[in-house]
Amino acid sequence: MSVGTDLLDLQELDLALARSRAELADMPEIKALARKRKAYLKLKDEALRLMGRRKDLQTELADLDQDERDCRQAVDDAQRGCVDPSDYDEVQRLELELSDLAKELDKIAFAREELTRRLAEATEQEAQAADYLERYERAIKSDAQAARDKASKLQQEIDDAERRRSALCARIPEDFLAEYERCLKSFNGLAVERLDGAVPSLCRMTLTESSLSDLSREEGITHCPYCHRMLILSEEA
Ligand SMILES: [Zn+2]
Protein backbone atom coordinates (compact mmCIF):
# COMPACT_ATOMS: atom_id res chain seq x y z
CA MET A 1 0.00 0.00 0.00
CA SER A 2 1.27 3.48 -0.85
CA VAL A 3 1.03 6.39 1.58
CA GLY A 4 -1.37 8.03 -0.90
CA THR A 5 -3.78 5.07 -0.76
CA ASP A 6 -3.55 5.02 3.02
CA LEU A 7 -4.41 8.74 3.17
CA LEU A 8 -7.40 8.26 0.86
CA ASP A 9 -8.54 5.29 3.00
CA LEU A 10 -8.07 7.37 6.12
CA GLN A 11 -10.27 10.08 4.67
CA GLU A 12 -13.00 7.53 3.80
CA LEU A 13 -12.79 6.17 7.33
CA ASP A 14 -12.97 9.64 8.89
CA LEU A 15 -16.02 10.52 6.78
CA ALA A 16 -17.74 7.28 7.80
CA LEU A 17 -16.83 7.90 11.44
CA ALA A 18 -18.26 11.41 11.32
CA ARG A 19 -21.49 10.06 9.83
CA SER A 20 -21.82 7.31 12.45
CA ARG A 21 -21.07 9.72 15.31
CA ALA A 22 -23.64 12.21 14.00
CA GLU A 23 -26.19 9.43 13.57
CA LEU A 24 -25.61 8.22 17.12
CA ALA A 25 -25.82 11.73 18.58
CA ASP A 26 -29.02 12.52 16.71
CA MET A 27 -31.07 9.33 16.70
CA PRO A 28 -34.72 10.21 15.91
CA GLU A 29 -35.74 7.16 18.00
CA ILE A 30 -34.47 8.91 21.17
CA LYS A 31 -36.57 12.01 20.51
CA ALA A 32 -39.63 9.89 19.69
CA LEU A 33 -39.13 7.99 22.96
CA ALA A 34 -38.99 11.22 24.95
CA ARG A 35 -42.30 12.28 23.35
CA LYS A 36 -43.90 8.91 24.09
CA ARG A 37 -42.73 8.98 27.73
CA LYS A 38 -44.34 12.40 28.14
CA ALA A 39 -47.59 11.09 26.65
CA TYR A 40 -47.36 8.04 28.93
CA LEU A 41 -47.18 10.24 32.03
CA LYS A 42 -50.32 12.08 30.90
CA LEU A 43 -52.12 8.76 30.37
CA LYS A 44 -51.01 7.64 33.82
CA ASP A 45 -52.43 10.83 35.36
CA GLU A 46 -55.70 10.22 33.53
CA ALA A 47 -55.83 6.60 34.78
CA LEU A 48 -55.28 7.83 38.35
CA ARG A 49 -58.04 10.41 37.93
CA LEU A 50 -60.45 7.71 36.72
CA MET A 51 -59.54 5.46 39.65
CA GLY A 52 -60.16 8.36 42.05
CA ARG A 53 -63.58 8.96 40.50
CA ARG A 54 -64.54 5.28 40.80
CA LYS A 55 -63.48 5.26 44.48
CA ASP A 56 -65.48 8.45 45.15
CA LEU A 57 -68.59 6.83 43.66
CA GLN A 58 -68.08 3.71 45.80
CA THR A 59 -67.81 5.92 48.89
CA GLU A 60 -71.02 7.73 47.90
CA LEU A 61 -72.79 4.38 47.51
CA ALA A 62 -71.55 3.21 50.92
CA ASP A 63 -72.86 6.47 52.45
CA LEU A 64 -76.19 5.83 50.76
CA ASP A 65 -76.32 2.31 52.27
CA GLN A 66 -75.77 3.83 55.70
CA ASP A 67 -78.53 6.40 55.07
CA GLU A 68 -80.92 3.59 54.13
CA ARG A 69 -80.09 1.57 57.24
CA ASP A 70 -80.67 4.68 59.41
CA CYS A 71 -83.97 5.32 57.65
CA ARG A 72 -85.22 1.75 58.08
CA GLN A 73 -84.18 1.84 61.74
CA ALA A 74 -86.21 5.05 62.15
CA VAL A 75 -89.25 3.33 60.56
CA ASP A 76 -88.88 0.38 62.96
CA ASP A 77 -88.51 2.71 65.92
CA ALA A 78 -91.58 4.73 64.90
CA GLN A 79 -93.70 1.61 64.41
CA ARG A 80 -92.61 0.09 67.72
CA GLY A 81 -93.49 3.23 69.70
CA CYS A 82 -96.78 2.99 71.69
CA VAL A 83 -99.37 5.26 70.25
CA ASP A 84 -102.75 5.72 71.84
CA PRO A 85 -105.13 5.04 68.90
CA SER A 86 -107.71 7.37 70.41
CA ASP A 87 -105.23 10.27 70.46
CA TYR A 88 -105.89 11.79 67.07
CA ASP A 89 -102.92 14.20 67.15
CA GLU A 90 -100.47 11.46 68.07
CA VAL A 91 -101.77 9.12 65.34
CA GLN A 92 -101.50 11.90 62.79
CA ARG A 93 -97.95 12.75 63.93
CA LEU A 94 -96.93 9.08 63.48
CA GLU A 95 -98.50 8.89 60.01
CA LEU A 96 -96.67 12.04 58.99
CA GLU A 97 -93.36 10.70 60.30
CA LEU A 98 -93.79 7.37 58.45
CA SER A 99 -94.76 9.18 55.26
CA ASP A 100 -91.63 11.39 55.46
CA LEU A 101 -89.46 8.30 55.99
CA ALA A 102 -91.07 6.55 53.00
CA LYS A 103 -90.29 9.59 50.82
CA GLU A 104 -86.71 9.54 52.10
CA LEU A 105 -86.40 5.84 51.19
CA ASP A 106 -87.72 6.60 47.68
CA LYS A 107 -85.10 9.32 47.26
CA ILE A 108 -82.39 6.90 48.39
CA ALA A 109 -83.56 4.24 45.92
CA PHE A 110 -83.56 6.80 43.11
CA ALA A 111 -80.07 8.05 44.01
CA ARG A 112 -78.81 4.47 44.20
CA GLU A 113 -79.99 3.73 40.68
CA GLU A 114 -78.16 6.81 39.34
CA LEU A 115 -74.99 6.12 41.35
CA THR A 116 -74.91 2.44 40.33
CA ARG A 117 -75.15 3.46 36.69
CA ARG A 118 -72.33 6.00 37.06
CA LEU A 119 -70.18 3.51 38.97
CA ALA A 120 -70.53 0.90 36.20
CA GLU A 121 -69.55 3.53 33.63
CA ALA A 122 -66.56 4.70 35.68
CA THR A 123 -65.38 1.14 36.31
CA GLU A 124 -65.53 0.41 32.58
CA GLN A 125 -63.58 3.59 31.73
CA GLU A 126 -61.01 2.81 34.41
CA ALA A 127 -60.49 -0.70 33.02
CA GLN A 128 -60.12 0.61 29.46
CA ALA A 129 -57.59 3.25 30.57
CA ALA A 130 -55.58 0.69 32.54
CA ASP A 131 -55.53 -1.64 29.54
CA TYR A 132 -54.42 1.14 27.18
CA LEU A 133 -51.78 2.29 29.66
CA GLU A 134 -50.37 -1.23 29.91
CA ARG A 135 -50.19 -1.64 26.14
CA TYR A 136 -48.57 1.82 25.80
CA GLU A 137 -46.00 0.89 28.45
CA ARG A 138 -45.13 -2.34 26.63
CA ALA A 139 -44.73 -0.43 23.33
CA ILE A 140 -42.40 2.10 24.99
CA LYS A 141 -40.29 -0.69 26.49
CA SER A 142 -39.94 -2.39 23.13
CA ASP A 143 -39.12 0.95 21.41
CA ALA A 144 -36.51 1.66 24.08
CA GLN A 145 -34.96 -1.77 23.55
CA ALA A 146 -34.84 -1.21 19.77
CA ALA A 147 -33.21 2.21 20.28
CA ARG A 148 -30.63 0.70 22.67
CA ASP A 149 -29.87 -2.04 20.11
CA LYS A 150 -29.44 0.49 17.33
CA ALA A 151 -27.23 2.73 19.50
CA SER A 152 -25.02 -0.15 20.56
CA LYS A 153 -24.68 -1.30 16.93
CA LEU A 154 -23.64 2.24 15.93
CA GLN A 155 -21.22 2.39 18.86
CA GLN A 156 -19.77 -0.95 17.79
CA GLU A 157 -19.24 0.40 14.24
CA ILE A 158 -17.56 3.50 15.67
CA ASP A 159 -15.26 1.41 17.88
CA ASP A 160 -14.32 -0.82 14.93
CA ALA A 161 -13.64 2.20 12.70
CA GLU A 162 -11.51 3.80 15.42
CA ARG A 163 -9.43 0.62 15.72
CA ARG A 164 -8.93 0.51 11.95
CA ARG A 165 -8.06 4.22 12.01
CA SER A 166 -5.35 3.69 14.67
CA ALA A 167 -3.85 0.84 12.63
CA LEU A 168 -3.88 2.96 9.49
CA CYS A 169 -2.36 6.00 11.22
CA ALA A 170 0.40 3.82 12.68
CA ARG A 171 1.81 3.13 9.22
CA ILE A 172 1.44 6.63 7.70
CA PRO A 173 4.63 8.72 8.13
CA GLU A 174 4.20 11.36 10.83
CA ASP A 175 4.72 14.42 8.61
CA PHE A 176 2.04 13.24 6.14
CA LEU A 177 -0.31 12.49 9.00
CA ALA A 178 0.24 15.96 10.50
CA GLU A 179 -0.43 17.55 7.10
CA TYR A 180 -3.56 15.44 6.70
CA GLU A 181 -4.89 16.60 10.12
CA ARG A 182 -4.12 20.22 9.22
CA CYS A 183 -5.95 19.96 5.88
CA LEU A 184 -8.84 18.10 7.55
CA LYS A 185 -9.47 21.17 9.72
CA SER A 186 -8.89 23.70 6.93
CA PHE A 187 -11.09 21.91 4.39
CA ASN A 188 -13.85 20.75 6.67
CA GLY A 189 -13.34 16.99 6.45
CA LEU A 190 -12.15 16.74 2.84
CA ALA A 191 -8.38 16.92 3.08
CA VAL A 192 -7.20 14.68 0.25
CA GLU A 193 -8.03 14.38 -3.42
CA ARG A 194 -6.67 12.08 -6.11
CA LEU A 195 -5.74 12.97 -9.66
CA ASP A 196 -8.06 11.47 -12.28
CA GLY A 197 -6.13 12.00 -15.51
CA ALA A 198 -5.40 15.72 -15.26
CA VAL A 199 -8.40 16.52 -12.99
CA PRO A 200 -8.24 16.55 -9.16
CA SER A 201 -11.21 14.56 -7.80
CA LEU A 202 -12.58 17.25 -5.46
CA CYS A 203 -12.00 20.70 -6.94
CA ARG A 204 -12.25 19.41 -10.53
CA MET A 205 -9.88 22.12 -11.88
CA THR A 206 -7.96 20.65 -14.83
CA LEU A 207 -4.19 20.84 -14.37
CA THR A 208 -2.11 21.84 -17.39
CA GLU A 209 0.82 19.63 -18.27
CA SER A 210 3.29 22.34 -17.28
CA SER A 211 1.63 22.98 -13.93
CA LEU A 212 1.72 19.23 -13.31
CA SER A 213 5.42 18.99 -14.07
CA ASP A 214 6.13 22.01 -11.83
CA LEU A 215 4.67 20.25 -8.78
CA SER A 216 7.13 19.00 -6.19
CA ARG A 217 6.28 15.51 -5.05
CA GLU A 218 7.20 13.03 -2.39
CA GLU A 219 5.75 9.50 -2.30
CA GLY A 220 3.54 10.58 -5.23
CA ILE A 221 1.87 13.21 -3.03
CA THR A 222 1.77 17.00 -3.49
CA HIS A 223 -0.66 19.87 -2.92
CA CYS A 224 -3.28 20.89 -5.46
CA PRO A 225 -2.23 24.25 -6.98
CA TYR A 226 -5.90 25.33 -7.07
CA CYS A 227 -7.61 24.22 -3.83
CA HIS A 228 -4.42 23.43 -1.85
CA ARG A 229 -5.65 20.10 -0.56
CA MET A 230 -3.27 17.15 -0.48
CA LEU A 231 -3.22 15.74 -3.98
CA ILE A 232 -2.38 12.09 -4.59
CA LEU A 233 -0.68 11.84 -7.98
CA SER A 234 0.03 8.13 -7.86
CA GLU A 235 -1.27 5.41 -5.59
CA GLU A 236 1.48 3.01 -6.55
CA ALA A 237 3.84 2.13 -3.76
ZN1 LIG B 1 -7.84 20.71 -5.86
PDB file of C-alpha atoms and ligand atoms in Angstrom:
ATOM      1  CA  MET A   1       0.000   0.000   0.000  1.00  0.00           C
ATOM      2  CA  SER A   2       1.265   3.482  -0.854  1.00  0.00           C
ATOM      3  CA  VAL A   3       1.026   6.388   1.579  1.00  0.00           C
ATOM      4  CA  GLY A   4      -1.368   8.028  -0.901  1.00  0.00           C
ATOM      5  CA  THR A   5      -3.776   5.066  -0.764  1.00  0.00           C
ATOM      6  CA  ASP A   6      -3.550   5.019   3.018  1.00  0.00           C
ATOM      7  CA  LEU A   7      -4.405   8.739   3.168  1.00  0.00           C
ATOM      8  CA  LEU A   8      -7.399   8.258   0.863  1.00  0.00           C
ATOM      9  CA  ASP A   9      -8.539   5.291   2.996  1.00  0.00           C
ATOM     10  CA  LEU A  10      -8.072   7.371   6.124  1.00  0.00           C
ATOM     11  CA  GLN A  11     -10.268  10.077   4.675  1.00  0.00           C
ATOM     12  CA  GLU A  12     -13.004   7.533   3.803  1.00  0.00           C
ATOM     13  CA  LEU A  13     -12.789   6.167   7.329  1.00  0.00           C
ATOM     14  CA  ASP A  14     -12.973   9.637   8.887  1.00  0.00           C
ATOM     15  CA  LEU A  15     -16.019  10.520   6.777  1.00  0.00           C
ATOM     16  CA  ALA A  16     -17.743   7.276   7.800  1.00  0.00           C
ATOM     17  CA  LEU A  17     -16.829   7.904  11.444  1.00  0.00           C
ATOM     18  CA  ALA A  18     -18.263  11.415  11.322  1.00  0.00           C
ATOM     19  CA  ARG A  19     -21.489  10.059   9.829  1.00  0.00           C
ATOM     20  CA  SER A  20     -21.818   7.312  12.450  1.00  0.00           C
ATOM     21  CA  ARG A  21     -21.072   9.722  15.313  1.00  0.00           C
ATOM     22  CA  ALA A  22     -23.645  12.211  14.002  1.00  0.00           C
ATOM     23  CA  GLU A  23     -26.195   9.435  13.570  1.00  0.00           C
ATOM     24  CA  LEU A  24     -25.608   8.215  17.124  1.00  0.00           C
ATOM     25  CA  ALA A  25     -25.823  11.730  18.583  1.00  0.00           C
ATOM     26  CA  ASP A  26     -29.022  12.523  16.713  1.00  0.00           C
ATOM     27  CA  MET A  27     -31.074   9.330  16.697  1.00  0.00           C
ATOM     28  CA  PRO A  28     -34.719  10.214  15.914  1.00  0.00           C
ATOM     29  CA  GLU A  29     -35.740   7.163  17.999  1.00  0.00           C
ATOM     30  CA  ILE A  30     -34.471   8.911  21.165  1.00  0.00           C
ATOM     31  CA  LYS A  31     -36.569  12.015  20.506  1.00  0.00           C
ATOM     32  CA  ALA A  32     -39.625   9.891  19.694  1.00  0.00           C
ATOM     33  CA  LEU A  33     -39.131   7.986  22.958  1.00  0.00           C
ATOM     34  CA  ALA A  34     -38.993  11.220  24.950  1.00  0.00           C
ATOM     35  CA  ARG A  35     -42.295  12.283  23.353  1.00  0.00           C
ATOM     36  CA  LYS A  36     -43.897   8.913  24.091  1.00  0.00           C
ATOM     37  CA  ARG A  37     -42.730   8.981  27.732  1.00  0.00           C
ATOM     38  CA  LYS A  38     -44.339  12.403  28.140  1.00  0.00           C
ATOM     39  CA  ALA A  39     -47.590  11.095  26.655  1.00  0.00           C
ATOM     40  CA  TYR A  40     -47.361   8.043  28.926  1.00  0.00           C
ATOM     41  CA  LEU A  41     -47.182  10.243  32.034  1.00  0.00           C
ATOM     42  CA  LYS A  42     -50.319  12.077  30.897  1.00  0.00           C
ATOM     43  CA  LEU A  43     -52.116   8.760  30.366  1.00  0.00           C
ATOM     44  CA  LYS A  44     -51.010   7.643  33.824  1.00  0.00           C
ATOM     45  CA  ASP A  45     -52.433  10.826  35.364  1.00  0.00           C
ATOM     46  CA  GLU A  46     -55.697  10.222  33.530  1.00  0.00           C
ATOM     47  CA  ALA A  47     -55.830   6.599  34.775  1.00  0.00           C
ATOM     48  CA  LEU A  48     -55.283   7.828  38.354  1.00  0.00           C
ATOM     49  CA  ARG A  49     -58.042  10.405  37.930  1.00  0.00           C
ATOM     50  CA  LEU A  50     -60.451   7.708  36.722  1.00  0.00           C
ATOM     51  CA  MET A  51     -59.536   5.458  39.650  1.00  0.00           C
ATOM     52  CA  GLY A  52     -60.161   8.356  42.052  1.00  0.00           C
ATOM     53  CA  ARG A  53     -63.585   8.962  40.503  1.00  0.00           C
ATOM     54  CA  ARG A  54     -64.541   5.281  40.799  1.00  0.00           C
ATOM     55  CA  LYS A  55     -63.483   5.259  44.483  1.00  0.00           C
ATOM     56  CA  ASP A  56     -65.482   8.448  45.152  1.00  0.00           C
ATOM     57  CA  LEU A  57     -68.587   6.829  43.656  1.00  0.00           C
ATOM     58  CA  GLN A  58     -68.078   3.714  45.801  1.00  0.00           C
ATOM     59  CA  THR A  59     -67.812   5.918  48.892  1.00  0.00           C
ATOM     60  CA  GLU A  60     -71.017   7.734  47.897  1.00  0.00           C
ATOM     61  CA  LEU A  61     -72.787   4.377  47.509  1.00  0.00           C
ATOM     62  CA  ALA A  62     -71.545   3.209  50.917  1.00  0.00           C
ATOM     63  CA  ASP A  63     -72.865   6.467  52.446  1.00  0.00           C
ATOM     64  CA  LEU A  64     -76.192   5.830  50.761  1.00  0.00           C
ATOM     65  CA  ASP A  65     -76.321   2.305  52.271  1.00  0.00           C
ATOM     66  CA  GLN A  66     -75.767   3.831  55.696  1.00  0.00           C
ATOM     67  CA  ASP A  67     -78.534   6.403  55.071  1.00  0.00           C
ATOM     68  CA  GLU A  68     -80.920   3.595  54.134  1.00  0.00           C
ATOM     69  CA  ARG A  69     -80.088   1.575  57.243  1.00  0.00           C
ATOM     70  CA  ASP A  70     -80.668   4.683  59.405  1.00  0.00           C
ATOM     71  CA  CYS A  71     -83.969   5.321  57.646  1.00  0.00           C
ATOM     72  CA  ARG A  72     -85.222   1.748  58.083  1.00  0.00           C
ATOM     73  CA  GLN A  73     -84.185   1.841  61.735  1.00  0.00           C
ATOM     74  CA  ALA A  74     -86.210   5.049  62.147  1.00  0.00           C
ATOM     75  CA  VAL A  75     -89.245   3.326  60.559  1.00  0.00           C
ATOM     76  CA  ASP A  76     -88.877   0.376  62.964  1.00  0.00           C
ATOM     77  CA  ASP A  77     -88.507   2.714  65.918  1.00  0.00           C
ATOM     78  CA  ALA A  78     -91.585   4.726  64.899  1.00  0.00           C
ATOM     79  CA  GLN A  79     -93.702   1.614  64.408  1.00  0.00           C
ATOM     80  CA  ARG A  80     -92.609   0.091  67.718  1.00  0.00           C
ATOM     81  CA  GLY A  81     -93.493   3.235  69.696  1.00  0.00           C
ATOM     82  CA  CYS A  82     -96.783   2.991  71.688  1.00  0.00           C
ATOM     83  CA  VAL A  83     -99.371   5.255  70.252  1.00  0.00           C
ATOM     84  CA  ASP A  84    -102.753   5.719  71.839  1.00  0.00           C
ATOM     85  CA  PRO A  85    -105.128   5.039  68.904  1.00  0.00           C
ATOM     86  CA  SER A  86    -107.708   7.366  70.413  1.00  0.00           C
ATOM     87  CA  ASP A  87    -105.228  10.271  70.462  1.00  0.00           C
ATOM     88  CA  TYR A  88    -105.894  11.788  67.072  1.00  0.00           C
ATOM     89  CA  ASP A  89    -102.921  14.200  67.148  1.00  0.00           C
ATOM     90  CA  GLU A  90    -100.473  11.462  68.068  1.00  0.00           C
ATOM     91  CA  VAL A  91    -101.767   9.116  65.335  1.00  0.00           C
ATOM     92  CA  GLN A  92    -101.501  11.901  62.790  1.00  0.00           C
ATOM     93  CA  ARG A  93     -97.948  12.750  63.929  1.00  0.00           C
ATOM     94  CA  LEU A  94     -96.934   9.080  63.476  1.00  0.00           C
ATOM     95  CA  GLU A  95     -98.502   8.891  60.007  1.00  0.00           C
ATOM     96  CA  LEU A  96     -96.674  12.039  58.990  1.00  0.00           C
ATOM     97  CA  GLU A  97     -93.356  10.702  60.303  1.00  0.00           C
ATOM     98  CA  LEU A  98     -93.787   7.373  58.450  1.00  0.00           C
ATOM     99  CA  SER A  99     -94.765   9.177  55.260  1.00  0.00           C
ATOM    100  CA  ASP A 100     -91.630  11.390  55.458  1.00  0.00           C
ATOM    101  CA  LEU A 101     -89.462   8.304  55.987  1.00  0.00           C
ATOM    102  CA  ALA A 102     -91.069   6.549  52.996  1.00  0.00           C
ATOM    103  CA  LYS A 103     -90.290   9.594  50.820  1.00  0.00           C
ATOM    104  CA  GLU A 104     -86.711   9.544  52.103  1.00  0.00           C
ATOM    105  CA  LEU A 105     -86.396   5.839  51.188  1.00  0.00           C
ATOM    106  CA  ASP A 106     -87.724   6.604  47.685  1.00  0.00           C
ATOM    107  CA  LYS A 107     -85.102   9.317  47.264  1.00  0.00           C
ATOM    108  CA  ILE A 108     -82.393   6.903  48.385  1.00  0.00           C
ATOM    109  CA  ALA A 109     -83.556   4.243  45.917  1.00  0.00           C
ATOM    110  CA  PHE A 110     -83.556   6.796  43.108  1.00  0.00           C
ATOM    111  CA  ALA A 111     -80.075   8.053  44.014  1.00  0.00           C
ATOM    112  CA  ARG A 112     -78.806   4.466  44.202  1.00  0.00           C
ATOM    113  CA  GLU A 113     -79.986   3.733  40.677  1.00  0.00           C
ATOM    114  CA  GLU A 114     -78.164   6.812  39.344  1.00  0.00           C
ATOM    115  CA  LEU A 115     -74.993   6.119  41.353  1.00  0.00           C
ATOM    116  CA  THR A 116     -74.913   2.439  40.331  1.00  0.00           C
ATOM    117  CA  ARG A 117     -75.147   3.457  36.687  1.00  0.00           C
ATOM    118  CA  ARG A 118     -72.331   6.001  37.058  1.00  0.00           C
ATOM    119  CA  LEU A 119     -70.178   3.513  38.969  1.00  0.00           C
ATOM    120  CA  ALA A 120     -70.529   0.904  36.202  1.00  0.00           C
ATOM    121  CA  GLU A 121     -69.551   3.534  33.632  1.00  0.00           C
ATOM    122  CA  ALA A 122     -66.564   4.705  35.682  1.00  0.00           C
ATOM    123  CA  THR A 123     -65.385   1.137  36.309  1.00  0.00           C
ATOM    124  CA  GLU A 124     -65.528   0.407  32.577  1.00  0.00           C
ATOM    125  CA  GLN A 125     -63.583   3.587  31.730  1.00  0.00           C
ATOM    126  CA  GLU A 126     -61.011   2.809  34.415  1.00  0.00           C
ATOM    127  CA  ALA A 127     -60.485  -0.697  33.017  1.00  0.00           C
ATOM    128  CA  GLN A 128     -60.120   0.611  29.458  1.00  0.00           C
ATOM    129  CA  ALA A 129     -57.593   3.254  30.568  1.00  0.00           C
ATOM    130  CA  ALA A 130     -55.580   0.688  32.536  1.00  0.00           C
ATOM    131  CA  ASP A 131     -55.531  -1.639  29.542  1.00  0.00           C
ATOM    132  CA  TYR A 132     -54.421   1.140  27.185  1.00  0.00           C
ATOM    133  CA  LEU A 133     -51.776   2.291  29.660  1.00  0.00           C
ATOM    134  CA  GLU A 134     -50.372  -1.225  29.911  1.00  0.00           C
ATOM    135  CA  ARG A 135     -50.190  -1.637  26.137  1.00  0.00           C
ATOM    136  CA  TYR A 136     -48.571   1.816  25.803  1.00  0.00           C
ATOM    137  CA  GLU A 137     -45.998   0.894  28.446  1.00  0.00           C
ATOM    138  CA  ARG A 138     -45.134  -2.336  26.635  1.00  0.00           C
ATOM    139  CA  ALA A 139     -44.733  -0.431  23.333  1.00  0.00           C
ATOM    140  CA  ILE A 140     -42.396   2.099  24.987  1.00  0.00           C
ATOM    141  CA  LYS A 141     -40.294  -0.688  26.492  1.00  0.00           C
ATOM    142  CA  SER A 142     -39.941  -2.389  23.126  1.00  0.00           C
ATOM    143  CA  ASP A 143     -39.124   0.946  21.408  1.00  0.00           C
ATOM    144  CA  ALA A 144     -36.506   1.661  24.080  1.00  0.00           C
ATOM    145  CA  GLN A 145     -34.958  -1.766  23.554  1.00  0.00           C
ATOM    146  CA  ALA A 146     -34.837  -1.210  19.766  1.00  0.00           C
ATOM    147  CA  ALA A 147     -33.209   2.208  20.284  1.00  0.00           C
ATOM    148  CA  ARG A 148     -30.635   0.702  22.666  1.00  0.00           C
ATOM    149  CA  ASP A 149     -29.874  -2.042  20.115  1.00  0.00           C
ATOM    150  CA  LYS A 150     -29.444   0.494  17.327  1.00  0.00           C
ATOM    151  CA  ALA A 151     -27.231   2.734  19.497  1.00  0.00           C
ATOM    152  CA  SER A 152     -25.022  -0.149  20.555  1.00  0.00           C
ATOM    153  CA  LYS A 153     -24.677  -1.301  16.932  1.00  0.00           C
ATOM    154  CA  LEU A 154     -23.641   2.235  15.927  1.00  0.00           C
ATOM    155  CA  GLN A 155     -21.216   2.391  18.862  1.00  0.00           C
ATOM    156  CA  GLN A 156     -19.771  -0.951  17.785  1.00  0.00           C
ATOM    157  CA  GLU A 157     -19.245   0.399  14.242  1.00  0.00           C
ATOM    158  CA  ILE A 158     -17.558   3.498  15.671  1.00  0.00           C
ATOM    159  CA  ASP A 159     -15.261   1.408  17.882  1.00  0.00           C
ATOM    160  CA  ASP A 160     -14.325  -0.821  14.927  1.00  0.00           C
ATOM    161  CA  ALA A 161     -13.639   2.201  12.700  1.00  0.00           C
ATOM    162  CA  GLU A 162     -11.510   3.799  15.420  1.00  0.00           C
ATOM    163  CA  ARG A 163      -9.434   0.620  15.722  1.00  0.00           C
ATOM    164  CA  ARG A 164      -8.933   0.510  11.945  1.00  0.00           C
ATOM    165  CA  ARG A 165      -8.058   4.216  12.007  1.00  0.00           C
ATOM    166  CA  SER A 166      -5.353   3.693  14.666  1.00  0.00           C
ATOM    167  CA  ALA A 167      -3.855   0.838  12.629  1.00  0.00           C
ATOM    168  CA  LEU A 168      -3.883   2.960   9.494  1.00  0.00           C
ATOM    169  CA  CYS A 169      -2.358   5.997  11.218  1.00  0.00           C
ATOM    170  CA  ALA A 170       0.399   3.816  12.683  1.00  0.00           C
ATOM    171  CA  ARG A 171       1.809   3.129   9.224  1.00  0.00           C
ATOM    172  CA  ILE A 172       1.441   6.625   7.704  1.00  0.00           C
ATOM    173  CA  PRO A 173       4.634   8.718   8.126  1.00  0.00           C
ATOM    174  CA  GLU A 174       4.203  11.361  10.831  1.00  0.00           C
ATOM    175  CA  ASP A 175       4.720  14.422   8.609  1.00  0.00           C
ATOM    176  CA  PHE A 176       2.038  13.241   6.143  1.00  0.00           C
ATOM    177  CA  LEU A 177      -0.314  12.491   8.999  1.00  0.00           C
ATOM    178  CA  ALA A 178       0.236  15.964  10.496  1.00  0.00           C
ATOM    179  CA  GLU A 179      -0.426  17.548   7.101  1.00  0.00           C
ATOM    180  CA  TYR A 180      -3.560  15.440   6.705  1.00  0.00           C
ATOM    181  CA  GLU A 181      -4.891  16.598  10.116  1.00  0.00           C
ATOM    182  CA  ARG A 182      -4.119  20.224   9.225  1.00  0.00           C
ATOM    183  CA  CYS A 183      -5.951  19.958   5.876  1.00  0.00           C
ATOM    184  CA  LEU A 184      -8.836  18.103   7.546  1.00  0.00           C
ATOM    185  CA  LYS A 185      -9.466  21.169   9.718  1.00  0.00           C
ATOM    186  CA  SER A 186      -8.891  23.699   6.927  1.00  0.00           C
ATOM    187  CA  PHE A 187     -11.094  21.908   4.390  1.00  0.00           C
ATOM    188  CA  ASN A 188     -13.853  20.751   6.666  1.00  0.00           C
ATOM    189  CA  GLY A 189     -13.344  16.992   6.450  1.00  0.00           C
ATOM    190  CA  LEU A 190     -12.155  16.741   2.837  1.00  0.00           C
ATOM    191  CA  ALA A 191      -8.380  16.918   3.081  1.00  0.00           C
ATOM    192  CA  VAL A 192      -7.195  14.684   0.255  1.00  0.00           C
ATOM    193  CA  GLU A 193      -8.033  14.376  -3.416  1.00  0.00           C
ATOM    194  CA  ARG A 194      -6.668  12.084  -6.112  1.00  0.00           C
ATOM    195  CA  LEU A 195      -5.740  12.971  -9.660  1.00  0.00           C
ATOM    196  CA  ASP A 196      -8.064  11.469 -12.282  1.00  0.00           C
ATOM    197  CA  GLY A 197      -6.132  11.998 -15.507  1.00  0.00           C
ATOM    198  CA  ALA A 198      -5.400  15.723 -15.261  1.00  0.00           C
ATOM    199  CA  VAL A 199      -8.399  16.518 -12.986  1.00  0.00           C
ATOM    200  CA  PRO A 200      -8.243  16.551  -9.157  1.00  0.00           C
ATOM    201  CA  SER A 201     -11.205  14.556  -7.800  1.00  0.00           C
ATOM    202  CA  LEU A 202     -12.582  17.249  -5.458  1.00  0.00           C
ATOM    203  CA  CYS A 203     -12.004  20.698  -6.939  1.00  0.00           C
ATOM    204  CA  ARG A 204     -12.250  19.409 -10.532  1.00  0.00           C
ATOM    205  CA  MET A 205      -9.880  22.123 -11.879  1.00  0.00           C
ATOM    206  CA  THR A 206      -7.964  20.647 -14.826  1.00  0.00           C
ATOM    207  CA  LEU A 207      -4.192  20.843 -14.367  1.00  0.00           C
ATOM    208  CA  THR A 208      -2.109  21.836 -17.386  1.00  0.00           C
ATOM    209  CA  GLU A 209       0.825  19.628 -18.272  1.00  0.00           C
ATOM    210  CA  SER A 210       3.289  22.338 -17.277  1.00  0.00           C
ATOM    211  CA  SER A 211       1.630  22.983 -13.929  1.00  0.00           C
ATOM    212  CA  LEU A 212       1.721  19.233 -13.306  1.00  0.00           C
ATOM    213  CA  SER A 213       5.420  18.994 -14.070  1.00  0.00           C
ATOM    214  CA  ASP A 214       6.128  22.015 -11.834  1.00  0.00           C
ATOM    215  CA  LEU A 215       4.669  20.253  -8.776  1.00  0.00           C
ATOM    216  CA  SER A 216       7.131  18.998  -6.188  1.00  0.00           C
ATOM    217  CA  ARG A 217       6.284  15.506  -5.052  1.00  0.00           C
ATOM    218  CA  GLU A 218       7.199  13.030  -2.391  1.00  0.00           C
ATOM    219  CA  GLU A 219       5.749   9.504  -2.295  1.00  0.00           C
ATOM    220  CA  GLY A 220       3.539  10.582  -5.233  1.00  0.00           C
ATOM    221  CA  ILE A 221       1.874  13.208  -3.026  1.00  0.00           C
ATOM    222  CA  THR A 222       1.766  17.004  -3.486  1.00  0.00           C
ATOM    223  CA  HIS A 223      -0.661  19.871  -2.921  1.00  0.00           C
ATOM    224  CA  CYS A 224      -3.282  20.892  -5.465  1.00  0.00           C
ATOM    225  CA  PRO A 225      -2.227  24.254  -6.980  1.00  0.00           C
ATOM    226  CA  TYR A 226      -5.904  25.331  -7.065  1.00  0.00           C
ATOM    227  CA  CYS A 227      -7.611  24.223  -3.831  1.00  0.00           C
ATOM    228  CA  HIS A 228      -4.416  23.429  -1.853  1.00  0.00           C
ATOM    229  CA  ARG A 229      -5.653  20.097  -0.559  1.00  0.00           C
ATOM    230  CA  MET A 230      -3.274  17.149  -0.478  1.00  0.00           C
ATOM    231  CA  LEU A 231      -3.217  15.738  -3.983  1.00  0.00           C
ATOM    232  CA  ILE A 232      -2.382  12.087  -4.591  1.00  0.00           C
ATOM    233  CA  LEU A 233      -0.680  11.843  -7.976  1.00  0.00           C
ATOM    234  CA  SER A 234       0.028   8.129  -7.858  1.00  0.00           C
ATOM    235  CA  GLU A 235      -1.267   5.408  -5.586  1.00  0.00           C
ATOM    236  CA  GLU A 236       1.479   3.011  -6.549  1.00  0.00           C
ATOM    237  CA  ALA A 237       3.840   2.125  -3.758  1.00  0.00           C
TER     238      ALA A 237
HETATM  239 ZN    ZN B   1      -7.835  20.710  -5.864  1.00  0.00          ZN
END
